[in-house]
XYZ file of C-alpha atoms in Angstrom:
569
model
C 90.574 108.951 148.537
C 88.564 112.175 148.276
C 87.901 112.209 152.013
C 91.548 111.427 152.665
C 92.652 114.350 150.536
C 90.291 116.626 152.376
C 91.690 115.414 155.695
C 95.304 115.907 154.702
C 94.689 119.272 153.089
C 91.983 120.700 155.329
C 94.296 121.716 158.150
C 97.082 122.988 155.936
C 97.356 126.750 155.567
C 99.648 128.947 153.523
C 103.269 127.945 153.254
C 104.437 130.912 155.264
C 103.023 132.581 158.333
C 102.768 135.966 156.646
C 100.141 138.554 157.410
C 102.195 140.657 159.820
C 104.273 143.688 159.041
C 108.036 143.195 159.346
C 109.718 145.040 162.171
C 112.215 147.691 161.267
C 114.965 146.225 163.405
C 115.424 143.406 165.894
C 115.318 144.319 169.583
C 114.149 147.946 169.273
C 111.134 147.681 171.592
C 112.881 147.025 174.905
C 111.552 144.545 177.439
C 108.327 142.543 177.081
C 106.826 141.743 180.474
C 104.752 138.549 180.677
C 102.981 137.275 183.781
C 102.164 133.610 184.386
C 100.556 133.305 187.803
C 101.314 129.592 187.495
C 105.102 129.736 187.664
C 107.201 127.727 185.212
C 109.218 124.832 186.674
C 111.187 123.713 183.587
C 111.803 124.802 180.023
C 111.619 121.217 178.793
C 107.992 120.316 177.874
C 109.009 116.669 177.534
C 109.440 116.559 181.312
C 106.194 118.306 182.207
C 102.705 118.101 180.750
C 101.864 121.511 182.227
C 100.547 124.168 179.848
C 102.765 126.799 181.454
C 105.914 124.834 180.567
C 104.697 124.185 177.023
C 103.907 127.863 176.464
C 107.092 129.279 177.985
C 109.330 126.865 176.104
C 107.552 127.665 172.817
C 109.424 130.977 172.686
C 112.710 129.055 172.519
C 112.217 125.593 171.007
C 109.961 125.002 168.021
C 108.214 122.144 166.211
C 108.526 121.522 162.497
C 105.009 122.905 162.065
C 102.403 124.400 164.342
C 98.790 125.510 164.382
C 97.838 129.126 163.794
C 95.001 131.043 165.436
C 92.497 129.386 163.076
C 93.653 125.871 163.916
C 95.380 125.477 160.544
C 98.824 123.939 160.119
C 101.619 126.329 159.156
C 105.304 125.521 158.512
C 107.901 126.666 161.032
C 111.169 124.836 160.392
C 110.097 123.234 157.102
C 109.389 124.482 153.597
C 105.843 123.103 153.371
C 103.302 120.837 155.037
C 103.511 117.294 153.611
C 100.332 116.069 151.925
C 99.388 113.262 149.556
C 98.963 115.884 146.811
C 102.498 117.280 147.083
C 104.083 113.865 147.590
C 105.060 114.513 151.188
C 102.686 111.821 152.469
C 102.977 108.409 150.843
C 99.895 107.136 149.051
C 99.879 104.043 151.267
C 99.902 106.394 154.316
C 102.819 104.484 155.831
C 105.278 107.365 155.728
C 105.661 111.117 155.431
C 108.604 113.312 154.504
C 109.435 116.735 155.875
C 111.811 119.066 154.009
C 113.696 121.277 156.453
C 114.435 124.908 155.683
C 118.103 124.901 154.620
C 119.535 127.788 156.614
C 117.972 127.432 160.073
C 120.480 127.690 162.908
C 120.295 126.837 166.561
C 120.730 129.788 168.902
C 124.348 128.692 169.479
C 125.034 129.208 165.770
C 125.259 125.527 164.778
C 123.166 124.144 161.891
C 119.707 122.682 162.552
C 119.587 119.295 160.809
C 117.524 116.146 160.461
C 119.710 114.475 163.085
C 118.188 116.775 165.714
C 114.708 115.667 164.691
C 115.646 111.986 164.852
C 117.233 112.492 168.245
C 114.105 114.190 169.623
C 112.041 111.104 168.779
C 114.606 108.803 170.394
C 114.739 111.044 173.459
C 110.981 110.845 174.016
C 110.601 107.105 173.448
C 113.651 106.121 175.519
C 112.909 103.608 178.305
C 112.738 105.173 181.783
C 112.738 108.640 180.238
C 109.331 109.629 181.596
C 108.433 111.604 178.458
C 105.311 113.632 179.191
C 104.479 113.891 175.489
C 104.767 110.215 174.525
C 101.313 110.204 172.913
C 102.643 112.570 170.216
C 104.871 109.779 168.928
C 102.282 107.006 169.067
C 102.535 104.704 166.033
C 105.903 106.015 164.803
C 108.106 103.110 163.654
C 111.224 104.933 162.500
C 112.516 108.452 161.899
C 115.303 108.659 159.326
C 117.391 111.242 157.486
C 117.820 110.628 153.739
C 119.937 113.799 153.805
C 120.689 116.530 156.395
C 117.586 118.521 155.434
C 115.093 115.714 154.940
C 113.211 113.786 157.634
C 111.296 110.631 156.783
C 108.848 109.253 159.344
C 107.627 105.691 158.870
C 104.551 104.520 160.729
C 103.780 101.098 162.109
C 100.468 101.125 160.232
C 98.825 103.439 157.688
C 98.250 106.783 159.416
C 95.484 108.852 157.807
C 96.187 111.805 160.085
C 99.985 111.939 160.365
C 100.413 115.398 161.916
C 101.472 114.512 165.435
C 105.201 113.942 165.931
C 107.121 117.248 165.785
C 103.880 119.200 165.287
C 102.531 121.751 167.757
C 103.973 123.277 170.915
C 103.796 119.965 172.785
C 106.171 118.269 170.353
C 109.119 120.608 169.620
C 112.561 119.638 168.357
C 115.427 119.710 170.854
C 119.124 119.890 170.003
C 120.967 116.564 169.851
C 124.284 118.163 170.815
C 122.814 119.576 174.039
C 120.665 116.632 175.132
C 122.476 113.538 173.832
C 123.768 112.667 177.317
C 120.335 113.287 178.871
C 118.434 110.286 177.540
C 116.263 107.905 179.558
C 116.673 107.960 183.312
C 119.279 110.733 182.995
C 116.727 113.190 181.564
C 115.477 114.871 184.779
C 119.027 115.407 186.047
C 120.192 117.537 183.115
C 119.372 120.794 184.845
C 121.277 123.219 182.629
C 119.731 121.790 179.452
C 116.228 121.534 180.916
C 116.352 125.092 182.257
C 118.095 126.666 179.240
C 117.506 124.712 176.037
C 119.289 125.768 172.881
C 116.535 126.611 170.415
C 115.560 127.894 166.992
C 112.877 130.268 168.270
C 112.981 134.069 168.575
C 114.309 134.096 172.145
C 116.927 132.334 174.255
C 116.983 131.826 178.008
C 119.352 134.206 179.757
C 118.477 133.236 183.315
C 116.038 130.742 184.790
C 114.838 130.676 188.369
C 112.452 127.708 188.626
C 109.005 128.525 189.957
C 109.871 132.217 189.896
C 111.157 134.223 186.934
C 112.734 133.645 183.518
C 114.620 136.275 181.575
C 115.037 135.877 177.833
C 116.947 137.804 175.219
C 116.506 137.997 171.469
C 118.061 135.087 169.583
C 120.830 136.664 167.497
C 120.687 133.676 165.134
C 116.919 133.777 164.579
C 116.079 133.158 160.920
C 114.248 136.500 160.417
C 116.831 139.286 160.912
C 114.123 141.863 161.673
C 112.549 139.859 164.509
C 111.793 139.745 167.363
C 110.969 143.398 168.023
C 111.633 143.007 171.749
C 115.232 142.840 172.949
C 114.331 140.960 176.106
C 111.426 139.223 177.799
C 110.785 138.933 181.513
C 108.383 136.109 182.331
C 107.360 136.363 185.953
C 105.610 133.488 187.702
C 103.641 133.095 190.900
C 100.908 134.955 192.695
C 97.317 134.358 191.720
C 95.069 134.940 188.731
C 93.395 138.050 190.167
C 96.683 139.826 190.894
C 97.958 138.872 187.437
C 94.850 140.330 185.812
C 95.197 143.498 187.870
C 98.855 143.922 186.835
C 97.858 144.024 183.169
C 94.363 145.503 183.132
C 94.450 147.958 186.021
C 98.035 149.026 186.796
C 99.699 148.352 183.460
C 102.796 146.842 185.102
C 102.821 143.912 182.677
C 102.221 143.588 178.956
C 100.642 140.128 178.850
C 98.880 137.988 181.435
C 98.114 134.352 180.735
C 95.091 132.441 181.991
C 92.714 134.973 183.506
C 90.787 132.418 185.557
C 89.076 135.164 187.530
C 85.423 135.786 188.368
C 83.760 137.688 185.470
C 82.566 140.592 187.615
C 86.096 141.154 188.958
C 87.541 141.336 185.452
C 84.822 143.787 184.380
C 85.813 146.162 187.182
C 89.507 145.973 186.278
C 88.803 146.706 182.624
C 87.472 150.144 183.529
C 91.044 151.369 184.077
C 91.640 151.256 180.319
C 95.170 149.830 180.588
C 94.520 146.508 178.913
C 92.110 144.273 177.088
C 90.917 140.679 177.324
C 91.384 138.199 174.491
C 89.430 134.952 174.380
C 89.419 131.946 172.070
C 87.497 128.688 172.342
C 89.567 125.684 171.374
C 89.552 122.368 173.232
C 90.067 123.349 176.870
C 87.920 121.540 179.445
C 87.836 121.953 183.216
C 87.316 118.453 184.558
C 87.355 116.355 187.704
C 89.459 113.238 187.275
C 88.366 110.173 189.226
C 91.219 107.995 190.460
C 90.679 104.402 189.378
C 93.490 103.225 191.682
C 93.502 103.171 195.472
C 94.975 106.422 196.796
C 95.047 105.485 200.506
C 98.174 107.053 202.114
C 98.698 103.892 204.172
C 99.753 102.114 200.974
C 102.993 104.060 200.878
C 104.891 103.734 197.597
C 102.076 101.655 196.085
C 99.623 104.548 196.428
C 97.867 105.432 193.148
C 99.728 102.698 191.259
C 98.499 99.463 189.740
C 99.941 97.595 192.748
C 97.512 99.486 194.997
C 94.573 97.781 193.326
C 91.230 99.312 192.284
C 89.838 102.270 194.171
C 87.586 100.914 196.957
C 84.585 103.066 196.005
C 85.319 104.835 192.707
C 85.654 101.427 191.044
C 81.855 101.242 191.364
C 80.252 102.699 188.180
C 77.203 103.771 190.202
C 79.380 105.993 192.395
C 81.117 107.571 189.435
C 77.813 108.277 187.674
C 76.191 109.660 190.831
C 79.041 112.102 191.426
C 78.480 113.556 187.956
C 74.680 113.669 188.273
C 74.923 115.650 191.512
C 76.840 118.537 189.929
C 75.075 121.673 188.714
C 77.358 122.817 185.910
C 75.268 125.911 185.212
C 75.946 127.231 188.712
C 79.675 126.561 188.378
C 79.768 128.301 185.013
C 77.872 131.359 186.211
C 79.997 131.711 189.347
C 83.410 131.245 187.786
C 83.408 131.650 184.031
C 80.497 133.637 182.599
C 80.857 134.206 178.861
C 84.273 132.513 178.927
C 82.735 129.131 179.756
C 80.013 126.700 178.749
C 78.778 123.642 180.687
C 79.911 120.439 179.007
C 79.859 116.662 179.307
C 82.639 116.207 176.736
C 86.391 115.925 177.083
C 86.587 116.745 173.353
C 84.358 119.850 173.148
C 85.543 121.042 169.751
C 85.913 121.604 166.890
C 82.139 121.363 166.385
C 82.408 118.350 164.064
C 83.916 116.315 166.910
C 81.633 117.541 169.702
C 79.205 114.833 170.862
C 75.788 115.429 172.391
C 75.127 111.831 173.430
C 75.739 112.317 177.153
C 73.946 115.645 177.438
C 70.576 114.020 178.196
C 71.704 112.532 181.503
C 74.775 114.566 182.381
C 74.297 118.217 181.505
C 71.613 119.022 184.081
C 71.837 118.264 187.782
C 69.651 115.381 188.990
C 69.983 114.818 192.731
C 67.088 112.344 192.847
C 68.645 110.138 190.176
C 72.025 110.270 191.911
C 70.539 109.240 195.245
C 68.601 106.391 193.649
C 71.741 105.084 191.964
C 73.575 104.956 195.264
C 70.607 103.454 197.113
C 70.248 100.713 194.520
C 73.988 99.988 194.651
C 73.839 99.454 198.415
C 75.572 102.635 199.559
C 73.570 103.489 202.695
C 73.704 106.703 204.718
C 75.173 106.423 208.185
C 74.346 108.492 211.297
C 76.576 111.297 209.998
C 74.728 111.385 206.657
C 77.694 109.940 204.728
C 77.064 106.828 202.697
C 79.049 103.646 203.276
C 79.158 100.052 202.081
C 81.115 97.142 203.508
C 83.026 99.520 205.744
C 84.014 101.873 202.886
C 82.776 105.468 203.231
C 82.081 107.799 200.326
C 84.546 110.368 201.563
C 87.040 111.711 199.033
C 90.186 113.799 199.085
C 89.518 116.432 196.406
C 92.648 118.167 195.098
C 93.317 121.011 192.677
C 95.646 123.967 192.127
C 95.443 127.167 194.149
C 93.101 129.606 192.405
C 90.056 131.499 193.644
C 87.760 130.141 190.912
C 88.898 126.578 191.567
C 88.520 126.887 195.312
C 85.015 128.314 194.799
C 84.207 125.401 192.488
C 85.486 122.955 195.094
C 83.153 124.454 197.691
C 80.203 124.276 195.317
C 80.895 120.659 194.379
C 81.393 119.692 198.021
C 77.952 121.114 198.844
C 76.364 119.374 195.855
C 77.904 116.031 196.778
C 76.719 116.452 200.357
C 73.153 116.325 198.999
C 73.753 112.703 197.975
C 75.628 111.628 201.101
C 79.164 112.113 199.792
C 81.848 113.923 201.777
C 84.835 115.767 200.335
C 88.035 116.938 201.997
C 89.311 119.908 199.981
C 92.976 120.440 199.296
C 94.895 122.743 196.956
C 98.535 123.091 195.998
C 100.473 125.892 194.363
C 100.022 125.711 190.592
C 103.788 125.725 190.074
C 103.998 122.538 192.131
C 100.713 120.903 191.063
C 101.576 121.221 187.356
C 105.339 121.104 187.793
C 105.904 117.425 187.040
C 108.596 116.927 189.707
C 108.717 113.126 190.220
C 109.857 113.678 193.806
C 106.847 115.814 194.744
C 103.741 114.194 196.276
C 101.529 117.075 195.093
C 101.670 116.831 191.286
C 98.549 116.138 189.272
C 100.349 113.231 187.586
C 101.081 111.538 190.903
C 97.409 111.918 191.848
C 97.749 111.266 195.576
C 94.049 112.072 195.978
C 90.736 110.424 195.160
C 89.582 113.125 192.776
C 91.387 116.114 191.293
C 90.388 119.054 189.135
C 92.183 121.038 186.437
C 92.011 122.013 182.775
C 93.684 120.390 179.789
C 93.435 120.629 176.019
C 95.113 119.436 172.834
C 97.048 121.023 169.995
C 95.362 121.452 166.643
C 91.901 120.450 165.557
C 92.193 116.650 165.297
C 91.729 114.750 168.603
C 93.433 111.450 167.702
C 96.656 111.958 169.648
C 94.729 113.465 172.574
C 92.375 110.504 172.824
C 95.430 108.238 172.834
C 96.326 109.688 176.237
C 93.767 107.383 177.873
C 95.380 104.197 176.566
C 96.204 101.598 179.197
C 99.961 101.991 178.662
C 99.867 105.748 179.317
C 99.140 105.442 183.067
C 101.648 107.433 185.188
C 103.776 105.448 187.600
C 107.277 105.090 189.027
C 108.390 103.201 185.917
C 107.868 106.267 183.685
C 108.793 108.960 186.196
C 105.086 109.683 186.790
C 104.894 111.317 183.367
C 102.178 109.180 181.743
C 99.244 111.157 180.364
C 96.440 108.821 181.500
C 95.924 110.663 184.775
C 92.698 108.887 185.916
C 94.403 105.470 185.524
C 91.495 104.469 183.261
C 92.080 101.229 181.379
C 89.675 99.590 178.952
C 90.909 97.252 176.183
C 87.810 98.138 174.147
C 88.804 101.800 174.306
C 92.371 100.960 173.238
C 91.001 98.983 170.297
C 88.843 101.902 169.178
C 91.790 104.324 169.374
C 93.714 101.942 167.152
C 90.826 101.946 164.683
C 90.749 105.752 164.682
C 94.456 105.853 163.865
C 93.779 103.798 160.710
C 90.655 105.619 159.521
C 90.864 108.119 156.653
C 87.208 108.936 156.034
C 86.454 112.231 157.783
C 82.903 111.381 158.788
C 84.048 108.038 160.185
C 86.855 109.724 162.135
C 84.345 112.117 163.643
C 82.101 109.205 164.597
C 84.942 107.250 166.221
C 86.207 110.291 168.120
C 82.716 110.892 169.501
C 82.452 107.242 170.561
C 85.767 107.492 172.422
C 84.743 110.764 174.057
C 81.440 109.208 175.103
C 83.133 106.144 176.595
C 85.321 108.307 178.811
C 82.315 110.218 180.139
C 79.915 107.281 180.397
C 82.437 105.077 182.164
C 83.561 107.815 184.514
C 87.197 108.298 183.649
C 86.471 111.881 184.629
C 83.651 114.364 185.090
C 83.790 117.135 182.465
C 82.546 120.418 183.908
C 83.172 123.510 181.793
C 84.222 124.044 178.190
C 86.585 126.925 178.856
C 87.506 129.647 176.478
C 91.162 130.527 176.850
C 91.111 134.040 178.249
C 94.215 136.141 178.653
C 94.953 139.853 178.808
C 97.391 142.224 177.193
C 98.316 145.871 177.318
C 96.665 148.278 174.907
C 100.226 149.206 173.831
C 101.011 145.659 172.640
C 100.481 144.847 168.966
C 100.584 141.615 166.995
C 98.900 139.303 169.524
C 96.853 136.619 167.780
C 95.038 134.647 170.447
C 95.510 130.970 169.749
C 93.555 128.173 171.427
C 95.013 125.453 169.176
C 98.705 125.783 170.032
C 100.773 127.962 172.368
C 99.341 131.400 173.100
C 102.890 132.666 172.546
C 103.109 130.968 169.154
C 103.747 134.227 167.258
C 105.646 136.175 169.931
C 108.254 136.976 167.266
C 105.598 139.216 165.685
C 104.677 141.132 168.841
C 105.733 144.769 169.060
C 105.150 147.948 171.011
C 102.596 150.342 169.538
C 104.388 153.462 168.344
């Protein structure tokens, strides 16, 4: 029980955010200009797993609790964080109870109640709904309302770490009144709700132009009458990371620029203008190459990258997957694209330190071309006249996809050259980030659809406990037509032994045992080639020297405390 108490109390911070000076009056600081070079495609994070959608929507819709800049849980729409000690978590770990703040209103002036929380759960678990955040609600049996300001969550089995549903920017509460006719297959078609959700956050959407620009205005019904300091926000999307960095650091046109995935030497030059500063935080973000376990041949038509397509003709061979990883020089990639904002890694769970494994470092962290070639030789993949290996008529030639970004395109070129040393060819392709991460089920270019053999991007998880993140690789989380291509298991990896271990993690209270299980799961994903982890990325963004109140957060949304931002007087 001691370890359990530590687990349930260790991530709980003060009962109020605190620590920031109150603003004199709401809306006195004019317009806040934010630049996302990856444009936002929807304001509903349940219909897109993209970070840009999660971050933008976090200014409008909120979870019951979220993680602060230290990775500690803080209340947002509730009076306190439930624990065993305060009676909020049942001693048998089968339920937890949240007490809602009594006077919270939606931006339309109507009361925020437990019915909205219950509805959010039903919305995400609805059949054919394609909820991109389904893993957040894993193991939830029922959500009930003993009274309008109390939410009781009952779990299917004892849940030692219960902070998942309605916690963090990926799991916000949406308004029942607005979305009740948008459940299941109807969800993607509710354009007005998806583009302009009613929220409890500091801002409301005034106008939304998908994949372009969003204008917000201060929420007149926000629970703190002195916040937000800014009357409006303009969130511009598109362009590229370098131009976004320049607009904040060099020209001062924008106040905040997200995701400065720009070569280190370029950023250093821009900083000399004195208009802005860089802010970096290491959380759980990993640049990785996913390996498609299903056949992605275009000739398969609608079956492409689905279970019906069958196993991938070459990536189903463990020797191929291992060789592709061995051939990569992560140090070169890190030096060329990330510098101090990156570290080579073989883990998909790189932090917090207690959860970071070192098991795969011995074979994975350093490039070994000789070992990669031997693996392929021994597995019968022989080089042809063109230097490309083949076996039984199948060539090791892969379509390699990612989003459009100078660092990513440079990484693609480096990896292509490294793979060429072991007789593997790569056709490079990139798509606009707004499309690649947009989650449109009709688009062939989304990362969820994975119409390529391998694809590269970054992902991370909210908070400091990896249980719900590791659940994303469960067999039933594979994207496909049946879930609107919104499953989170992008590589289509499926291993019943892995699923069993995730289930064990969900039942384990002892902290040291949880750490051990999480490392085992992380190691399985790397060893078995669900993906090739490349770089443990620090989240690096930029903001104007005139902007105050920014607390860089790698555990939740970077805009988590935008209500506290103000213009330096």
